[in-house]
PDB file of C-alpha atoms in Angstrom:
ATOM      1  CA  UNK J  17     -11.804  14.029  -1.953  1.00  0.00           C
ATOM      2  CA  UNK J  18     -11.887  15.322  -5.626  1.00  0.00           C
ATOM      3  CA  UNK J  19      -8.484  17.017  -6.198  1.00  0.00           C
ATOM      4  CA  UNK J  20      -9.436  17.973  -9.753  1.00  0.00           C
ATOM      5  CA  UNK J  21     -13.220  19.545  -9.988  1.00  0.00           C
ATOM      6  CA  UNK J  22     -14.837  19.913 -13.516  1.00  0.00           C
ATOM      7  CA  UNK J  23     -17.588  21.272 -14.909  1.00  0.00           C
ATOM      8  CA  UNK J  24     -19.804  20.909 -15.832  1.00  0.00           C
ATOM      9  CA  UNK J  25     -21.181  17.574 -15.913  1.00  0.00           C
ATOM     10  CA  UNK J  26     -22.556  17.882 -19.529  1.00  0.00           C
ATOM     11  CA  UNK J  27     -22.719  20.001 -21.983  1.00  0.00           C
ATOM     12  CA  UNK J  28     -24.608  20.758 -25.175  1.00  0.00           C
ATOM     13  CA  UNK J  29     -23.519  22.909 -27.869  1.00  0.00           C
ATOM     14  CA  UNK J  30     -24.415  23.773 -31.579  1.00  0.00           C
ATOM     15  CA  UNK J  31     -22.502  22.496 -34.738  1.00  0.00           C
ATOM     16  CA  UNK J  32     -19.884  25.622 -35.047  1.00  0.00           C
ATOM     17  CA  UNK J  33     -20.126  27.139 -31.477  1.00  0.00           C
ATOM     18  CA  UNK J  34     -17.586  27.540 -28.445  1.00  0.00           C
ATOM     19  CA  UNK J  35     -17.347  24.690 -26.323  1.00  0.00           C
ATOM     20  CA  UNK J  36     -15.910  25.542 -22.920  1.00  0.00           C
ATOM     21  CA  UNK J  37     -15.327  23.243 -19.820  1.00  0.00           C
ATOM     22  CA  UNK J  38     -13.983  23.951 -17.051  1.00  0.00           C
ATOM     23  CA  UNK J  39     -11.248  23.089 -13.696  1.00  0.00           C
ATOM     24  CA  UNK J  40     -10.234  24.217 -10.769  1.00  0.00           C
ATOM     25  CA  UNK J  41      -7.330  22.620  -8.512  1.00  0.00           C
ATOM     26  CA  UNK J  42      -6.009  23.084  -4.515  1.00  0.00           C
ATOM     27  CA  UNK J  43      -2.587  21.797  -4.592  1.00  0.00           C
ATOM     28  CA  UNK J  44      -0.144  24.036  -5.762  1.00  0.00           C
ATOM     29  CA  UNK J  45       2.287  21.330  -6.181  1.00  0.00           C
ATOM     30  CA  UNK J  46       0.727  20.616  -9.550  1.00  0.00           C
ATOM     31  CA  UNK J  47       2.902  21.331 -12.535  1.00  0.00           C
ATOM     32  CA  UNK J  48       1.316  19.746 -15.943  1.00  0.00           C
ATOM     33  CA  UNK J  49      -2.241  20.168 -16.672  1.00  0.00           C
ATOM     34  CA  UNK J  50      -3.349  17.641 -19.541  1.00  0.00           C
ATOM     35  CA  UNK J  51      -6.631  17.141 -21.174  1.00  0.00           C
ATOM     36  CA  UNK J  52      -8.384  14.132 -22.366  1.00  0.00           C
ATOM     37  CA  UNK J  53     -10.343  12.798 -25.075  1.00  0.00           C
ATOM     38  CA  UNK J  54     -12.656   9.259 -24.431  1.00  0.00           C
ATOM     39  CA  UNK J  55     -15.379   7.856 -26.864  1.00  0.00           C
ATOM     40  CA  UNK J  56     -17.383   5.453 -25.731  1.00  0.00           C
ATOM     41  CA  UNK J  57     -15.850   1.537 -25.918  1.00  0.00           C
ATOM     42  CA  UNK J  58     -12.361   3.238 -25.824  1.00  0.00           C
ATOM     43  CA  UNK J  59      -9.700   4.617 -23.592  1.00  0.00           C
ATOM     44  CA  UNK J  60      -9.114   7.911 -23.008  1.00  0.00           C
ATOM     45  CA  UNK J  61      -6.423   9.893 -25.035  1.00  0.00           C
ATOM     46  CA  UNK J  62      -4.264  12.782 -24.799  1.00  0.00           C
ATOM     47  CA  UNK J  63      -5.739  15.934 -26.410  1.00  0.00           C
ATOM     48  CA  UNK J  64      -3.489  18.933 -25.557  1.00  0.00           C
ATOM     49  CA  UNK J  65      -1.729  19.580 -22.239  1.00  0.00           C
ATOM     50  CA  UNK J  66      -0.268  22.850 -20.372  1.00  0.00           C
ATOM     51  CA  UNK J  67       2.165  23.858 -17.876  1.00  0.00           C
ATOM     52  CA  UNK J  68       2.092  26.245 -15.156  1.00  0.00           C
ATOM     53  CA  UNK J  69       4.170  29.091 -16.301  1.00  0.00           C
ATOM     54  CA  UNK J  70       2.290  29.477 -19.384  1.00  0.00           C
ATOM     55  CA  UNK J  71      -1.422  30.865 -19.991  1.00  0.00           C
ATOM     56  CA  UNK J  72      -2.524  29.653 -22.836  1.00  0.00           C
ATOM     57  CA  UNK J  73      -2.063  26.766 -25.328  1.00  0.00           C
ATOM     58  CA  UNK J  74      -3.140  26.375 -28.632  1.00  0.00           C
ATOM     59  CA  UNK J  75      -4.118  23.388 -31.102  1.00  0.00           C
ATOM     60  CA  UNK J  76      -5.701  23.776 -33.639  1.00  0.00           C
ATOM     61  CA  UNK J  77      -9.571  24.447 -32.529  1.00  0.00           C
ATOM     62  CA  UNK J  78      -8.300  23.353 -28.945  1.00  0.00           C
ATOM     63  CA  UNK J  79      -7.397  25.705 -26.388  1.00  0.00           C
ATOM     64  CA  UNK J  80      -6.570  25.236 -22.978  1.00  0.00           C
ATOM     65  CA  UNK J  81      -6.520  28.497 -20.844  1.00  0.00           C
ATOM     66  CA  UNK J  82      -4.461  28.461 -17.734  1.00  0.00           C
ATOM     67  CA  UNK J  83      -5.174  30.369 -14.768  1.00  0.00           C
ATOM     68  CA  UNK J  84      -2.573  29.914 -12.230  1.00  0.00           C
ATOM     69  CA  UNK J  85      -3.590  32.875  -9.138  1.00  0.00           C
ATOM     70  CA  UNK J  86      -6.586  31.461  -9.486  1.00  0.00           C
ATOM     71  CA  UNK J  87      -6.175  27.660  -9.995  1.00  0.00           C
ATOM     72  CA  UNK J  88      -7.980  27.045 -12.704  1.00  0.00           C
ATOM     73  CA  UNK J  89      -7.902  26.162 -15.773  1.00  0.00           C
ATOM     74  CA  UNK J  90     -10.367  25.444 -18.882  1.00  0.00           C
ATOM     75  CA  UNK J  91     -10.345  23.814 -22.793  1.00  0.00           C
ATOM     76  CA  UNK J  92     -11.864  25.931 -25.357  1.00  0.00           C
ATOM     77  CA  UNK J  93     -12.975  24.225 -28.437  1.00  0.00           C
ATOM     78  CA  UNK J  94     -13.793  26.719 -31.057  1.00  0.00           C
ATOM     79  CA  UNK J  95     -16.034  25.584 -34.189  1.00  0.00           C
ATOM     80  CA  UNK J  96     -17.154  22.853 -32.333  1.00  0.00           C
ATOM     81  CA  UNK J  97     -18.050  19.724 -34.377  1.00  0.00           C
ATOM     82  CA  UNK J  98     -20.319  16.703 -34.508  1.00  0.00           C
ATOM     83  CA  UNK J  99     -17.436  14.603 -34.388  1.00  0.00           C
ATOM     84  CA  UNK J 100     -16.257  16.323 -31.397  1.00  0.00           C
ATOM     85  CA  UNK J 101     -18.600  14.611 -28.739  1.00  0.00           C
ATOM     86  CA  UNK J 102     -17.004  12.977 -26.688  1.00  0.00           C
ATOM     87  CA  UNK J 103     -16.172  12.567 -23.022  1.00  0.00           C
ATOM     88  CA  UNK J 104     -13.582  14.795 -22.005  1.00  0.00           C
ATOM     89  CA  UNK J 105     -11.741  14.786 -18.869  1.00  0.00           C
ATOM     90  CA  UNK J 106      -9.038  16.981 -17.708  1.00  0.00           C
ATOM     91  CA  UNK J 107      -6.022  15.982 -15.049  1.00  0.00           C
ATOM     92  CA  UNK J 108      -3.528  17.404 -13.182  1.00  0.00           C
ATOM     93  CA  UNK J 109       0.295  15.914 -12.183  1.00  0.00           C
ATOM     94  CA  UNK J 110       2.093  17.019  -9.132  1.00  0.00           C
ATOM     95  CA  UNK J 111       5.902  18.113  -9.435  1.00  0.00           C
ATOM     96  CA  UNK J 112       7.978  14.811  -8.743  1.00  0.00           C
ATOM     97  CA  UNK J 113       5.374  12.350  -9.754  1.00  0.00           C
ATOM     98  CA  UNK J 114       3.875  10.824 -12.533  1.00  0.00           C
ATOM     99  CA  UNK J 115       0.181   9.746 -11.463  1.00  0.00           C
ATOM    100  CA  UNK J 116      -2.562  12.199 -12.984  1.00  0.00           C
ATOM    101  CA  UNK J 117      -5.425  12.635  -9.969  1.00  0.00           C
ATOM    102  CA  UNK J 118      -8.574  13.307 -13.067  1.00  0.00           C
ATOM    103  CA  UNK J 119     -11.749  15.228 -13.015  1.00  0.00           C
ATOM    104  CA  UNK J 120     -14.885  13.993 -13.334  1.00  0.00           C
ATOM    105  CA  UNK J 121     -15.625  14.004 -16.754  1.00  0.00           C
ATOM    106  CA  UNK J 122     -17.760  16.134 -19.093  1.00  0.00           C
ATOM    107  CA  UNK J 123     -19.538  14.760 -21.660  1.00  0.00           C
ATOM    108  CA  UNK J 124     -19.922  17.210 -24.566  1.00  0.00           C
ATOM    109  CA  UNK J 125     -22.589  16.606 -27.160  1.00  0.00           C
ATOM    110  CA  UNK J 126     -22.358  18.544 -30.842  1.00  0.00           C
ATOM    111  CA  UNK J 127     -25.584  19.191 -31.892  1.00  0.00           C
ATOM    112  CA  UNK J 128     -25.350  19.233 -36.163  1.00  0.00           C
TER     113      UNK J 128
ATOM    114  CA  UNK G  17       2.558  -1.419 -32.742  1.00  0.00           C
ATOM    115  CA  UNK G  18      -0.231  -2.806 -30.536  1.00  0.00           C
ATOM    116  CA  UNK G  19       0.093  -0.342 -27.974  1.00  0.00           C
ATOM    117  CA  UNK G  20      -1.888  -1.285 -24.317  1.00  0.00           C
ATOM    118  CA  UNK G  21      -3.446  -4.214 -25.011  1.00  0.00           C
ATOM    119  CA  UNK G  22      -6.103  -5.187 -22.111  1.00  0.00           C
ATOM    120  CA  UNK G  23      -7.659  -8.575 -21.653  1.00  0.00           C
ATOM    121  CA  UNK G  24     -10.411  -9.809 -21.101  1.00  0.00           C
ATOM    122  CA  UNK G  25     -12.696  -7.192 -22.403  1.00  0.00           C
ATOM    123  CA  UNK G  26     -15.561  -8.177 -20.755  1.00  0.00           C
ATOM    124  CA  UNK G  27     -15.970 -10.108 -17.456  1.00  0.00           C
ATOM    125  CA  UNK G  28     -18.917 -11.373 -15.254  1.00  0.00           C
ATOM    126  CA  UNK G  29     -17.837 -12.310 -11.812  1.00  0.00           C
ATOM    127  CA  UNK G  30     -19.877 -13.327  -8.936  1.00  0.00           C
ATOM    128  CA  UNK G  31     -19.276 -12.625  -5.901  1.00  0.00           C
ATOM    129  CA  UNK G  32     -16.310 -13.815  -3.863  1.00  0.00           C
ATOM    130  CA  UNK G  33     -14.596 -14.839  -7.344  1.00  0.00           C
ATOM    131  CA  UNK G  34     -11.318 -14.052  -7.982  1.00  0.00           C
ATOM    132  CA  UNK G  35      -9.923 -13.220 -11.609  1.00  0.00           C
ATOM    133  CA  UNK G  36      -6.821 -11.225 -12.773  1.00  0.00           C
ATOM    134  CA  UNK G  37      -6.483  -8.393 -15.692  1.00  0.00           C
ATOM    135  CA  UNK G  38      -3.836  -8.490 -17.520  1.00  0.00           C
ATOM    136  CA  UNK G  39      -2.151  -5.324 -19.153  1.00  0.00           C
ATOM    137  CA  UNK G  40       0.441  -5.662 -21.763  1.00  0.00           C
ATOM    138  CA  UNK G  41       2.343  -2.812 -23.651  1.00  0.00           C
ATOM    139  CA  UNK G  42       4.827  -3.156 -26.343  1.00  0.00           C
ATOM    140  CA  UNK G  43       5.935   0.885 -25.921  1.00  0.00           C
ATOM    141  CA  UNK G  44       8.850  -0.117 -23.545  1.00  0.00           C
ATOM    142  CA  UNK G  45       7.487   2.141 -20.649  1.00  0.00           C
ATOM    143  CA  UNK G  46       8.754   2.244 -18.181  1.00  0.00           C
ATOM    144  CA  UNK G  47       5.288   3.135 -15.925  1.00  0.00           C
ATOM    145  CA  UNK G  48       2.363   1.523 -15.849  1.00  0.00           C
ATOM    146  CA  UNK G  49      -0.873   2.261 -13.998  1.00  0.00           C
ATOM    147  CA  UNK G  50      -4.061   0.778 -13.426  1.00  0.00           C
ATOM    148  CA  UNK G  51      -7.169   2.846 -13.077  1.00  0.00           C
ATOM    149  CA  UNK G  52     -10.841   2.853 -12.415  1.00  0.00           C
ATOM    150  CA  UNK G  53     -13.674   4.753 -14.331  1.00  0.00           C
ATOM    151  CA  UNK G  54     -17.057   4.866 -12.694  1.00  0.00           C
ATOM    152  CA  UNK G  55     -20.002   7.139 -13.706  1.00  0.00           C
ATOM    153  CA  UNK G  56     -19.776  10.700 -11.703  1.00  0.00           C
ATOM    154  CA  UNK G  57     -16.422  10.033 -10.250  1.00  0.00           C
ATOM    155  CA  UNK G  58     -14.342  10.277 -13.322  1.00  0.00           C
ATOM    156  CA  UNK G  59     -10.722   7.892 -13.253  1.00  0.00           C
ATOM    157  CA  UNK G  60      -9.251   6.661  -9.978  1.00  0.00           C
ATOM    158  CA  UNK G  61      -5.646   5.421  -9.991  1.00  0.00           C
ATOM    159  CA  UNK G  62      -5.676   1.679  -8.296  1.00  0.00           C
ATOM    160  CA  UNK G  63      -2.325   0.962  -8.143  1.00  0.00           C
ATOM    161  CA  UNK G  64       0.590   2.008 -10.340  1.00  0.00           C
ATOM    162  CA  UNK G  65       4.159   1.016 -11.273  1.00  0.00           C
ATOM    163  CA  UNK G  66       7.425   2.665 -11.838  1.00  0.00           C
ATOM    164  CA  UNK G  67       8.950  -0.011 -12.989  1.00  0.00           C
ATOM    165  CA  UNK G  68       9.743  -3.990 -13.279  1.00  0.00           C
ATOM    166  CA  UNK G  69       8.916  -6.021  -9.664  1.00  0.00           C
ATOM    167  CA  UNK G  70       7.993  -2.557  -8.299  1.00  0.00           C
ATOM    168  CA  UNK G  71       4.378  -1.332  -7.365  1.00  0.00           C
ATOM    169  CA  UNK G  72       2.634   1.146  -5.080  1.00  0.00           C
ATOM    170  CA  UNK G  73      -0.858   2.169  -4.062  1.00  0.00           C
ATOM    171  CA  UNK G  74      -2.900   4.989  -5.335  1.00  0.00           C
ATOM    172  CA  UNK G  75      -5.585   6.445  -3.845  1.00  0.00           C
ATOM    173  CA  UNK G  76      -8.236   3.461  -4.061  1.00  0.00           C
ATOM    174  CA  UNK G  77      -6.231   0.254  -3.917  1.00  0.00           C
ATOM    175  CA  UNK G  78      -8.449  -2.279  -1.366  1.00  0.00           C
ATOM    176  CA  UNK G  79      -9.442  -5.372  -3.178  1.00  0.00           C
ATOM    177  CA  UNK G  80      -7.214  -5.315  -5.252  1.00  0.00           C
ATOM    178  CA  UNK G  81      -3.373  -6.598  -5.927  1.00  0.00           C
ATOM    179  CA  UNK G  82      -1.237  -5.839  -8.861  1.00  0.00           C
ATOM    180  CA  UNK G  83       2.526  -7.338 -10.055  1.00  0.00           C
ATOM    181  CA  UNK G  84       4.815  -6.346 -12.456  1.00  0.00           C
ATOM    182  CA  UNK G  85       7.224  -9.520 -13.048  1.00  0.00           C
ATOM    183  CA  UNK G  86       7.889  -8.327 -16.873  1.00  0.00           C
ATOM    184  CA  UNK G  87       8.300  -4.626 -17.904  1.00  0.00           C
ATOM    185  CA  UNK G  88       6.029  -5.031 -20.359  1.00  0.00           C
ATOM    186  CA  UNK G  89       2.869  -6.882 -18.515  1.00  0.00           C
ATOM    187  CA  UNK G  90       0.957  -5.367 -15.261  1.00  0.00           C
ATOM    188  CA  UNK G  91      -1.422  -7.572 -13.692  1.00  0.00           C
ATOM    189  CA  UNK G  92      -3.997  -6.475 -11.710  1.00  0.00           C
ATOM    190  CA  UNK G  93      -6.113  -9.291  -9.222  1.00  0.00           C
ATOM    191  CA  UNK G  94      -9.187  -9.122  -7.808  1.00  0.00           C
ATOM    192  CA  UNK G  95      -8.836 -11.537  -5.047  1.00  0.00           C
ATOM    193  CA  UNK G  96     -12.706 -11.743  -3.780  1.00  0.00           C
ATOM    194  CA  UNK G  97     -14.563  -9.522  -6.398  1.00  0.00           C
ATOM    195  CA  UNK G  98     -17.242  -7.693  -4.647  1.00  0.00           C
ATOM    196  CA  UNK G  99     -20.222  -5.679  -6.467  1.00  0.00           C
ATOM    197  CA  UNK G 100     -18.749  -2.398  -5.675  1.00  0.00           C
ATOM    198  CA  UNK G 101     -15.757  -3.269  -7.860  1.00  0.00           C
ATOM    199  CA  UNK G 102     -18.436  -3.816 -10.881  1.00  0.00           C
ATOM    200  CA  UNK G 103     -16.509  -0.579 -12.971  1.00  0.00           C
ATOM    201  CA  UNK G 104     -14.421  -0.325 -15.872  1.00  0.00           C
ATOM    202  CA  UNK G 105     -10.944  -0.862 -15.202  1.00  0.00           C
ATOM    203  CA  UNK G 106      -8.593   0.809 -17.819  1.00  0.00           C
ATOM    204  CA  UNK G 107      -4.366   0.676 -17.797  1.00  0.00           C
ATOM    205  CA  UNK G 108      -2.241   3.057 -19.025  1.00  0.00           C
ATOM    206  CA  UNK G 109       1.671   3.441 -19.601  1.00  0.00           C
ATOM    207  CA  UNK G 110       4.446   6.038 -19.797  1.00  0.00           C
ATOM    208  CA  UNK G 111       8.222   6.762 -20.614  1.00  0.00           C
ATOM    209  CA  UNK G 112      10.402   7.380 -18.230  1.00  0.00           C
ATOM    210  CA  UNK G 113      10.775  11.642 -17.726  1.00  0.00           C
ATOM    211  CA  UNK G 114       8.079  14.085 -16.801  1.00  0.00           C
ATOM    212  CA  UNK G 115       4.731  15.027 -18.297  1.00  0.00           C
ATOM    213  CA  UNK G 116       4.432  12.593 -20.979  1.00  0.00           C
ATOM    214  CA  UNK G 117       0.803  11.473 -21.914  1.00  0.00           C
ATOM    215  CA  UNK G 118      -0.508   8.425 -20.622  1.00  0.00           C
ATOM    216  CA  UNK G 119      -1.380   5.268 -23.160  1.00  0.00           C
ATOM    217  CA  UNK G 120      -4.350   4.161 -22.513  1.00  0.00           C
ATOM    218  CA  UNK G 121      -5.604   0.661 -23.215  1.00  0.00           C
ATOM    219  CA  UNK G 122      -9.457   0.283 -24.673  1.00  0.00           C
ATOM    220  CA  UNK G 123     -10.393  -1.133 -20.792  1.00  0.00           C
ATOM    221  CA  UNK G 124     -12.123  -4.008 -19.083  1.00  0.00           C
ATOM    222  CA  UNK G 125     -15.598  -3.632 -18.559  1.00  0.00           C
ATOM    223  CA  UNK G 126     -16.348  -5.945 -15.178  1.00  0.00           C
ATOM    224  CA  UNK G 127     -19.509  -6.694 -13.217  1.00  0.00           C
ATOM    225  CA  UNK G 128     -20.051  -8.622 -10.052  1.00  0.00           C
ATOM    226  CA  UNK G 129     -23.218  -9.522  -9.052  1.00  0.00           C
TER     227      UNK G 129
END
C-alpha cells in the first residue's frame, strides 16, 4: 500500500500563480519530509525538505507547509514559472532509517 | 565530480534474459539504493545498501538481485527479465547520518517484451 499519498495527479497553473500539491502520511514514525524535483530524461533531485517539529519551510518561491496533527503536508510554489514544470514528488523517512517510501508524483505544468 | 553514474541507459530485453545495471558513485556514500519509477505509482525502493558487501530488500525486491563488492559500485541483476519489470530503474546514494538528500543517477530506461 501507498504510505505517502499525493495529489493531485496533475496540475495546471498560470505563469505567476500559486502552485500547491499536496501529502498526507499514516506512520507517525516519520521524521524528515523531503520534496523532489524530476524533468523528464533525468533523475529526481532534492528541492527543499522539512522536519516534524517545524511548520513551515521556506526557499525562495518554495514552501513546504507541515501539518503534523493532521499528517500532512504540502509545497507551495509562489510565482510559479514556465521553467518550473516539472514532475514533483514528495517522500517521507522513518526515524532510524534511511529509505524514503515516495508519493506518486505530480506533474505540474506552467502555463506562460 | 561525476556523481551517480548509471549504465546502460537504455536496454531491450526479451523475455527470460538476464542483464545487470550497474550504479557507480564517486561521492564516497556510504548508502546506495536502487529504485523503480513506473507511471501512477511514483518510486519504489528495490533493494538498498548500507554499506560495502551489505544489502537488504525494500518493499518490491522479486526478480531482482543486487551486490555491493566496492563502496562505490551497486549492481543490480535481473536474472529472468519479465515484461512487468519493463520500468525505469533509477539509483541513488547517501552519506552516512540522517536526512541527507538522495543522489540520484539520470536512470535506466528498460523494456522486456
Amino acid at each position: 500500500q501507498q504510505q505517502v499519498k499525493q495529489s493531485p495527479q496533475s496540475l495546471i497553473v498560470q505563469k505567476g500563480g500559486i502552485s500547491i500539491i499536496n501529502c498526507a502520511y499514516e506512520n507517525t514514525a516519520f521524521d524528515y519530509f523531503p520534496w523532489y524535483q524530476q524533468f523528464p530524461g533525468k533523475g529526481p533531485a532534492l528541492l527543499i525538505a522539512i522536519r516534524p517539529d517545524v511548520s513551515e519551510k521556506k526557499e525562495g518561491r518554495f514552501t513546504i507547509s507541515f501539518n503534523k496533527s493532521a499528517k500532512q503536508f504540502s509545497l507551495h510554489i509562489m510565482d510559479s514559472q514556465p521553467g518550473d514544470s516539472a514532475t514533483y514528488f514528495c517522500a517521507a523517512k522513518r526515524t532510524g532509517a534511511n529509505n524514503l517510501f515516495f508519493g506518486t508524483g505530480t506533474r505540474l505544468t506552467v502555463i506562460p | 565530480n561525476a556523481g551517480v553514474t548509471q549504465t546502460p541507459k537504455f536496454r531491450v530485453l526479451k523475455t527470460g534474459q538476464s542483464m545487470t545495471l550497474l550504479c557507480a558513485q564517486d561521492m564516497n556514500h556510504e548508502y546506495m539504493y536502487w529504485y523503480r519509477q513506473d507511471p501512477g505509482m511514483g518510486l519504489r525502493l528495490i533493494h538498498y545498501s548500507v554499506g560495502e558487501g551489505t544489502t537488504a530488500k525494500g518493499e518490491v525486491p522479486d526478480g531482482y538481485n543486487v551486490s555491493r563488492l566496492k563502496k562505490q559500485n551497486f549492481l543490480l541483476g535481473l536474472e529472468s527479465a519479465a515484461p512487468s519489470q519493463t520500468s525505469v530503474y533509477f539509483c541513488a546514494s547517501t552519506p552516512l547520518g540522517a536526512n541527507y538528500g538522495y543522489t540520484f543517477g539520470s536512470g535506466t530506461r528498460l523494456t522486456v517484451v
